[in-house]
Short mmCIF file of C-alpha atoms in Angstrom, two decimals:
data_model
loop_
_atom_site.label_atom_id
_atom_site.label_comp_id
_atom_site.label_asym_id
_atom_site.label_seq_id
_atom_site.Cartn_x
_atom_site.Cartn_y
_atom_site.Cartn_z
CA UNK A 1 5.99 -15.57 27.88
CA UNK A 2 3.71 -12.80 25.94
CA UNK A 3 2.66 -9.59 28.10
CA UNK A 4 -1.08 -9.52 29.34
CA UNK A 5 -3.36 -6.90 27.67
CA UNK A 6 -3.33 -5.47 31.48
CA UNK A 7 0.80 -5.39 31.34
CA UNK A 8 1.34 -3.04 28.64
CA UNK A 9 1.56 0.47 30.45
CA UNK A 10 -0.10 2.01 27.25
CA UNK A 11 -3.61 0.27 27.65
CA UNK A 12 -5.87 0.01 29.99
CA UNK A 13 -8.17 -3.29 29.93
CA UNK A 14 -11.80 -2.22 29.70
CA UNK A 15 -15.34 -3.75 28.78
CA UNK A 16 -18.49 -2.72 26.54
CA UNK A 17 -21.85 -3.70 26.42
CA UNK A 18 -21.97 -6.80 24.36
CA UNK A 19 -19.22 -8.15 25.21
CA UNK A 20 -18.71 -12.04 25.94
CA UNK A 21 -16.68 -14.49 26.98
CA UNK A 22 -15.72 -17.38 24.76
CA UNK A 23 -13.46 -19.98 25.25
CA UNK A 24 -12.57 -17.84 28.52
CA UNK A 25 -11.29 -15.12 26.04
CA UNK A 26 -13.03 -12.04 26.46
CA UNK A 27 -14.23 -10.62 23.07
CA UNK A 28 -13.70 -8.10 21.91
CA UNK A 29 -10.55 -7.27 24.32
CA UNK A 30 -11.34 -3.63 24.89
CA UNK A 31 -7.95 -1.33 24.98
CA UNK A 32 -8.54 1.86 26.61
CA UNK A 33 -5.85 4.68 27.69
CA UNK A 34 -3.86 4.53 30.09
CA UNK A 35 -4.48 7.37 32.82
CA UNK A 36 -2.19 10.24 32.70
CA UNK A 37 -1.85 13.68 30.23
CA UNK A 38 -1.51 12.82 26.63
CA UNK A 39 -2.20 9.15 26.75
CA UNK A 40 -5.37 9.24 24.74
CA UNK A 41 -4.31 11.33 21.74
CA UNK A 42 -4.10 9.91 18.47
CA UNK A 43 -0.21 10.46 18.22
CA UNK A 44 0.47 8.49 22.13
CA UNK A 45 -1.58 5.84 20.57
CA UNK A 46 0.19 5.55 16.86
CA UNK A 47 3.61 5.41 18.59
CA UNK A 48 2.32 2.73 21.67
CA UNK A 49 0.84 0.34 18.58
CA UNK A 50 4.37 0.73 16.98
CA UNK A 51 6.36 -0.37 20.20
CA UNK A 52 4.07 -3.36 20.92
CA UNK A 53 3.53 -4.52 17.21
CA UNK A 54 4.01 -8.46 17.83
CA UNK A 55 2.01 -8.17 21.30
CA UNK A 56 -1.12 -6.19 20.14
CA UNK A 57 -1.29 -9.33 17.22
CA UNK A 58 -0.76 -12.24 19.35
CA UNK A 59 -4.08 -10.12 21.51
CA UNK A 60 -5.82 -9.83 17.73
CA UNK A 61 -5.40 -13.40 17.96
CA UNK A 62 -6.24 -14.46 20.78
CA UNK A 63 -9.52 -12.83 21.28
CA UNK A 64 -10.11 -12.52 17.32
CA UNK A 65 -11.07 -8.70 17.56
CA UNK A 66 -9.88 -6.05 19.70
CA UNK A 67 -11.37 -2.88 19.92
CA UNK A 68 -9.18 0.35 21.00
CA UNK A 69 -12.09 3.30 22.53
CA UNK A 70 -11.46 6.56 24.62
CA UNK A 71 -8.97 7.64 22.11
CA UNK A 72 -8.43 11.05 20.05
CA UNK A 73 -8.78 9.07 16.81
CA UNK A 74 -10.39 12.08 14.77
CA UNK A 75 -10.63 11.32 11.38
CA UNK A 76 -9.05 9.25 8.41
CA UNK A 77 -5.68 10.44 8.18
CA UNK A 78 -5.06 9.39 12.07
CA UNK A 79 -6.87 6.27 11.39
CA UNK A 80 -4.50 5.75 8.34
CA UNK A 81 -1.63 6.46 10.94
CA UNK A 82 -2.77 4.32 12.79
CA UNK A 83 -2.89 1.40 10.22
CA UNK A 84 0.22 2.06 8.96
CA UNK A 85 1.72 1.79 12.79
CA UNK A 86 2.09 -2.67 12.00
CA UNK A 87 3.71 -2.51 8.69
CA UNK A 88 1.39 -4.75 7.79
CA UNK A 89 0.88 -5.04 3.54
CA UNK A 90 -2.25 -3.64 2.32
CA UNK A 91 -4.63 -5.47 0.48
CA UNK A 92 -7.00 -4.18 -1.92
CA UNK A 93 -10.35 -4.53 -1.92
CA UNK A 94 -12.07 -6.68 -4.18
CA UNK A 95 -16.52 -7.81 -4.25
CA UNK A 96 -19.51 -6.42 -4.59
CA UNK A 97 -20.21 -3.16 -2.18
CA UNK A 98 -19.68 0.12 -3.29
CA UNK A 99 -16.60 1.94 -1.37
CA UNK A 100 -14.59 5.14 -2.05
CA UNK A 101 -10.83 6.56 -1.40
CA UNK A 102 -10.74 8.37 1.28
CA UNK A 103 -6.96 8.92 2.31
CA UNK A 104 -4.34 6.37 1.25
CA UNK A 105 -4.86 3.00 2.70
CA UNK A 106 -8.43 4.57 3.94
CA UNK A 107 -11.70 3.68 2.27
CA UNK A 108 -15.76 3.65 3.57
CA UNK A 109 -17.30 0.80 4.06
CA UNK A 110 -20.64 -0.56 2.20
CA UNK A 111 -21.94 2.76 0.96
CA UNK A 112 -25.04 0.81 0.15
CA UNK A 113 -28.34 2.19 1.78
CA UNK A 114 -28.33 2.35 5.62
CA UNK A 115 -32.03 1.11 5.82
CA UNK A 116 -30.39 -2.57 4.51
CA UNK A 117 -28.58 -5.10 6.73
CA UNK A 118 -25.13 -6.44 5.06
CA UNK A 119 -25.52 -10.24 6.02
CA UNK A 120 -22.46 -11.69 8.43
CA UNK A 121 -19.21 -12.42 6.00
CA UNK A 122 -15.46 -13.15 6.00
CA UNK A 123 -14.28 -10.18 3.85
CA UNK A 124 -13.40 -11.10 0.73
CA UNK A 125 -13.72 -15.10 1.75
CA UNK A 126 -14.27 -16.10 -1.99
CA UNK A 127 -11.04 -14.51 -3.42
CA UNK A 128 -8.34 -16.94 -3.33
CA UNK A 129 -5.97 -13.44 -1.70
CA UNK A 130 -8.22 -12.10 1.26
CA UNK A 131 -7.44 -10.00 3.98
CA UNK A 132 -5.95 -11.34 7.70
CA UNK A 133 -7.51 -7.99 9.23
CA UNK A 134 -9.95 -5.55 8.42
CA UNK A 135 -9.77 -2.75 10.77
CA UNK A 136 -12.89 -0.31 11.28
CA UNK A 137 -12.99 3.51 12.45
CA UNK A 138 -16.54 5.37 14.14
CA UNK A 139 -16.02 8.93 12.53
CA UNK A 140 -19.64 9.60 12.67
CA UNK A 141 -22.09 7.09 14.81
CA UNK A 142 -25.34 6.55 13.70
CA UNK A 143 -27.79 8.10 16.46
CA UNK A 144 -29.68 4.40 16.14
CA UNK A 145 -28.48 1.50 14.60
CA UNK A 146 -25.93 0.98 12.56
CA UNK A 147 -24.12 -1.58 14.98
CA UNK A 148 -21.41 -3.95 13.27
CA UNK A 149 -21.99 -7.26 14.72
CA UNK A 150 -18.94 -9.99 14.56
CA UNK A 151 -19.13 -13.80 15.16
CA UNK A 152 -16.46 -16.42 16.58
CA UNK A 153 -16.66 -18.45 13.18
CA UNK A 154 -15.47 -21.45 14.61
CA UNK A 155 -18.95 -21.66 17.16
CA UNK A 156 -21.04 -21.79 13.69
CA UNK A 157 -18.95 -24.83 12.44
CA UNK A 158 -19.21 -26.72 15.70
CA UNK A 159 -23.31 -26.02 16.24
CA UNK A 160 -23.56 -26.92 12.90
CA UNK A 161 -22.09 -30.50 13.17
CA UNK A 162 -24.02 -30.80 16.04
CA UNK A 163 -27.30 -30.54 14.22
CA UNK A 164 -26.26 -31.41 10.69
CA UNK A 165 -23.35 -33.56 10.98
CA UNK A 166 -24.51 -35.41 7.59
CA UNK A 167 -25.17 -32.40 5.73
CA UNK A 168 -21.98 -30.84 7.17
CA UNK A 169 -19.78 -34.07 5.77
CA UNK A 170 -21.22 -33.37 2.09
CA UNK A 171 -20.80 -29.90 1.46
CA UNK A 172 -16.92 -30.11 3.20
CA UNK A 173 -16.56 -33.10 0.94
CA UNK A 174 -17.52 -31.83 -2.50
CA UNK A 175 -17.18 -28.23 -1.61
CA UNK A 176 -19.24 -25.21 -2.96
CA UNK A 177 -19.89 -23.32 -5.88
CA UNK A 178 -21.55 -19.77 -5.71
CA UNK A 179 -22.63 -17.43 -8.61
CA UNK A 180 -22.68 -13.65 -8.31
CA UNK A 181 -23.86 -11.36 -10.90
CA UNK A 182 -22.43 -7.52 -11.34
CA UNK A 183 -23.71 -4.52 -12.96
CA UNK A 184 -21.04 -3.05 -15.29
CA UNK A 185 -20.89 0.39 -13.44
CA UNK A 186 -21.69 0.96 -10.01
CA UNK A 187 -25.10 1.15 -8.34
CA UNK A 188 -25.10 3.06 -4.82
CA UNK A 189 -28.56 1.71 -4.18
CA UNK A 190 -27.88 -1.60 -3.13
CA UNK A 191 -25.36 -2.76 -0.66
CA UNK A 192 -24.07 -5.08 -3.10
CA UNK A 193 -24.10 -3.02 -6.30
CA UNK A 194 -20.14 -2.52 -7.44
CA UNK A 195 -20.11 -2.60 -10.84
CA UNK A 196 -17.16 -5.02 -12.55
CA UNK A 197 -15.58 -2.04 -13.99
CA UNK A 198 -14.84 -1.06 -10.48
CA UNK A 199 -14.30 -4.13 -8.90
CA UNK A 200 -11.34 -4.94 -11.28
CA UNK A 201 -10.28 -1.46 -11.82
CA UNK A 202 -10.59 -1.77 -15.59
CA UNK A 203 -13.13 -1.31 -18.39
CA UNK A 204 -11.68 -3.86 -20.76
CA UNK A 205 -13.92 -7.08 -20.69
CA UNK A 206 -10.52 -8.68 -21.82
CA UNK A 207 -8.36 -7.04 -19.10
CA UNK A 208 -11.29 -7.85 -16.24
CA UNK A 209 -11.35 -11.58 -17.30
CA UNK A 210 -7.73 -12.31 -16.84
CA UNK A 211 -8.06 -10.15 -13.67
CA UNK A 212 -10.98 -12.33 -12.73
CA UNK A 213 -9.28 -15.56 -13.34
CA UNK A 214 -5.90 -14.46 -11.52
CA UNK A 215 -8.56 -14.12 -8.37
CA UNK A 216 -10.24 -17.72 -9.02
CA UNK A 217 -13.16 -16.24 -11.17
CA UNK A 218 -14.61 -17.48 -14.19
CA UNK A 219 -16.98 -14.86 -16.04
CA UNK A 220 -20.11 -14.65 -17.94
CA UNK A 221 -21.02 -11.69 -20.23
CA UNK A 222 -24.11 -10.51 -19.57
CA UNK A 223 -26.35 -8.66 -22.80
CA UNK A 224 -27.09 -5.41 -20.40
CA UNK A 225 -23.12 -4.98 -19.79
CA UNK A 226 -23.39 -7.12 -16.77
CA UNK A 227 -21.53 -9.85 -15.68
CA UNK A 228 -21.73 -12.88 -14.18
CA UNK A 229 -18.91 -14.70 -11.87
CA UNK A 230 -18.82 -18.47 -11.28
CA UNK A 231 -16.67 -19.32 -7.89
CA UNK A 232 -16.01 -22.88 -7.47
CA UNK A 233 -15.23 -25.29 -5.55
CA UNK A 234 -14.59 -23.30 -2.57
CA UNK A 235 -14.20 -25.08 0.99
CA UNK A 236 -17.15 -24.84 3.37
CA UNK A 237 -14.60 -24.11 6.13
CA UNK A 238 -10.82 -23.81 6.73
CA UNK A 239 -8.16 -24.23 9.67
CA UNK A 240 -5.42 -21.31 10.04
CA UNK A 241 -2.37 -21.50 11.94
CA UNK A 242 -2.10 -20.50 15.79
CA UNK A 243 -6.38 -20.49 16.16
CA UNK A 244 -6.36 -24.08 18.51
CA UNK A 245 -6.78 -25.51 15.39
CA UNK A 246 -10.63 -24.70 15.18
CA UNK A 247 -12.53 -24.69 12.08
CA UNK A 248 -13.74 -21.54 10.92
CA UNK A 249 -17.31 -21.32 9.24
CA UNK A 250 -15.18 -19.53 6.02
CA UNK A 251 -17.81 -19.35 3.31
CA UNK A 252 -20.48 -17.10 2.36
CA UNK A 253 -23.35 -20.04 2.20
CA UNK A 254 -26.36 -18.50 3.89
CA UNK A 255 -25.36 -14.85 2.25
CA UNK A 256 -25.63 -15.98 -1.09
CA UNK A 257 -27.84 -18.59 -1.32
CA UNK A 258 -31.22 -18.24 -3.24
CA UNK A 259 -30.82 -14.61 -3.46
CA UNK A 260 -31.61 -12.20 -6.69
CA UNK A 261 -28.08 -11.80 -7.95
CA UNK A 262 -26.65 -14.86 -6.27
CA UNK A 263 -26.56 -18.29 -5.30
CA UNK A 264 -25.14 -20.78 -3.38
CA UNK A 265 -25.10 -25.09 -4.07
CA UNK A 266 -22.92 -27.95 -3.94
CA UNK A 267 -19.40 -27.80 -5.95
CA UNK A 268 -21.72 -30.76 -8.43
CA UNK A 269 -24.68 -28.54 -8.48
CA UNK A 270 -26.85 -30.29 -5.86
CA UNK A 271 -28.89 -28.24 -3.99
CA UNK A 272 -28.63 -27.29 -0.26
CA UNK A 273 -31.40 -27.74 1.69
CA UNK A 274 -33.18 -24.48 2.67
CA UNK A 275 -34.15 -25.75 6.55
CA UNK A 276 -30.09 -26.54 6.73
CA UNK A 277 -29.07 -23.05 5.11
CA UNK A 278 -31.96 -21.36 7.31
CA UNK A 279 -31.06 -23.05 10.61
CA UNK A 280 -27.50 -22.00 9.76
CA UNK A 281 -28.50 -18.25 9.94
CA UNK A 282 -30.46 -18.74 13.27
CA UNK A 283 -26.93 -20.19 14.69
CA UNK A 284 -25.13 -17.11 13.07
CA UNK A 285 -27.14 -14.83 14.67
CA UNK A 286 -26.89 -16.41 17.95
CA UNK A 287 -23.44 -16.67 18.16
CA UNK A 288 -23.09 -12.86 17.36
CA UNK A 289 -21.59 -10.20 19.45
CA UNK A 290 -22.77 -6.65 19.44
CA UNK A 291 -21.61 -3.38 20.32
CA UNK A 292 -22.55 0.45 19.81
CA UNK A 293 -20.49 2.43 17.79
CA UNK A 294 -18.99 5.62 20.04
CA UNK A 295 -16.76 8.71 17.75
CA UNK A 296 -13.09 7.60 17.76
CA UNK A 297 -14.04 3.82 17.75
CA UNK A 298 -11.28 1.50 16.30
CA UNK A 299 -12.04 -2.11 16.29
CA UNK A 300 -9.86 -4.81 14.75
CA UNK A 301 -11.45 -7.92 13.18
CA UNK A 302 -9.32 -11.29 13.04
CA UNK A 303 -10.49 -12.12 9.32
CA UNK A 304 -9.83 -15.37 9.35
CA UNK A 305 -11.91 -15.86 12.79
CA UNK A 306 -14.83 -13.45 12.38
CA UNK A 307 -18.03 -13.28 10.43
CA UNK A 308 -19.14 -9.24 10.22
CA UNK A 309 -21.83 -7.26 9.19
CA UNK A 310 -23.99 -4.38 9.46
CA UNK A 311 -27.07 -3.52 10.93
CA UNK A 312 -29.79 -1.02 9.61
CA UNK A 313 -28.98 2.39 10.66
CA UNK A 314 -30.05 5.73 11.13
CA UNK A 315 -28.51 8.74 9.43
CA UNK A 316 -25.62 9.90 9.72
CA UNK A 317 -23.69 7.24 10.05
CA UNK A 318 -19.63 7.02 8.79
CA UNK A 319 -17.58 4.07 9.70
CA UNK A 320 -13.95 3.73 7.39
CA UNK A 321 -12.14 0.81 7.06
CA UNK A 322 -8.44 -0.77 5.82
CA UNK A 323 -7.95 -4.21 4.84
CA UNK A 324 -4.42 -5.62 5.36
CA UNK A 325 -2.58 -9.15 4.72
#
């Protein structure tokens, strides 16, 4: 039988504000350090996530987001370290916000403006290769702000066949089909302004396509340089392996749909109703768990079990993040 979180003499089990209990899970599991001299330094903590590898995932499981706080985790090359502890294989990062290389496997996150709020998402949910964990570091909190709210996924599928079982039944049955369109070089005002060039690390148009298509992407070229993806069908939600079999909410509907540069409609290109995708964003919201940022911050996300997002900040804020298989 597994270890508790509370058997592992490295951690300490502790609580934030926002935290709840779902299922009977607590989440996030909060991971502090142990009591005694050197237990919260960056280095204690690298080498007690190496020993307890296979435990510290079947917690990321379990609770679907863990966050580690009251460590010495002081900027991006511990945070790589601390990446790199699982062995897990990196994944690179592929959509629409703006990010920079920071230190290896080490990037920001949305560099789009802090006044906007990055709507609830699987990361990378659309590609048919997307991450099992993306793992986010506090360097800098914002002073207000700024919080990075997370979802149980499977809550939104089950309140939504509750109130839309009918609705529910269609777009599962003939799946969805979303539209996203790119500048060709990158635009730091908007949250969602990678350019393609970026995106698929190329400026061939040839060389992006069959980059594009490898990823489940068909392409149209825009006359300003632009371009425009076509993702379809795509399931409205999936099961994964070891979750209790629950069905994750794994698309991007309320995100995308009816927006400027996007959209979101049946896989035949019926539309959704707007009361179904609207209700669907109230539920979202509900269901979502908040905490404030504090310096040295580490939280793990369970990809394929949590929505995330942003919320409007304050200057400065700098949060990093790694995305990993």
């Amino acid at each position: 039988m597994a270890a508790a979180a509370s058997e592992v003499s490295a951690f300490e089990v502790g609580a934030c504000k926002g935290q709840k209990v779902v299922d009977g899970e607590a989440i996030p599991l909060v991971l502090r350090p142990s009591s005694g001299p050197g237990k919260s330094s960056a280095e204690a903590l690298v080498a007690a996530l190496a020993a307890n590898r296979a435990w510290f995932e079947e917690q990321l499981v379990r609770h679907s987001a863990v966050l580690l706080r009251g460590f010495d985790v002081a900027d991006a090359v511990e945070f790589n370290d601390i990446v790199e502890a699982f062995g897990w294989e990196d994944i690179r990062y592929v959509g629409p916000a703006p990010r920079t290389h920071i230190h290896k496997r080490v990037w920001t996150a949305n560099e789009g403006p802090l006044s906007e709020f990055i709507y609830y998402h699987h990361e990378m949910v659309l590609i048919k290769e997307f991450p099992g964990k993306v793992i986010l570091f506090c360097e800098v909190p914002p002073p207000e702000g700024g919080e990075t709210p997370f979802v149980p996924s499977f809550k939104v599928t089950e309140k939504m066949i509750e109130e839309f079982p009918e609705h529910v039944k269609e777009m599962e049955e003939k799946g969805l089909r979303y539209t996203f369109t790119a500048p060709s070089n990158n635009d730091t005002k908007s949250m969602r302004g990678r350019g393609w060039e970026d995106a698929f690390g190329t400026s061939d148009p040839v060389e992006a396509q069959r980059r594009a298509k490898a990823l489940g992407m068909d392409m149209e070229w825009l006359a300003d340089g632009g371009v425009k993806t076509i993702l379809g069908p795509r399931p409205l939600t999936r099961v994964f392996p070891g979750r209790k079999e629950r069905r994750m909410w794994f698309n991007t509907l309320v995100g995308m749909h009816g927006k400027d540069i996007s959209s979101a409609e049946l896989a035949d290109g019926s539309e959704i109703p707007a009361h179904v995708v609207q209700r669907c964003g109230e539920i979202i919201e509900e269901e979502s768990i908040q905490f404030k940022w504090e310096k040295g911050d580490v939280l793990f996300l369970d990809n394929l079990a949590t929505l995330h997002g942003r919320r409007p900040s304050l200057p400065p804020r700098k949060v990093l993040v790694a995305t990993c298989k």
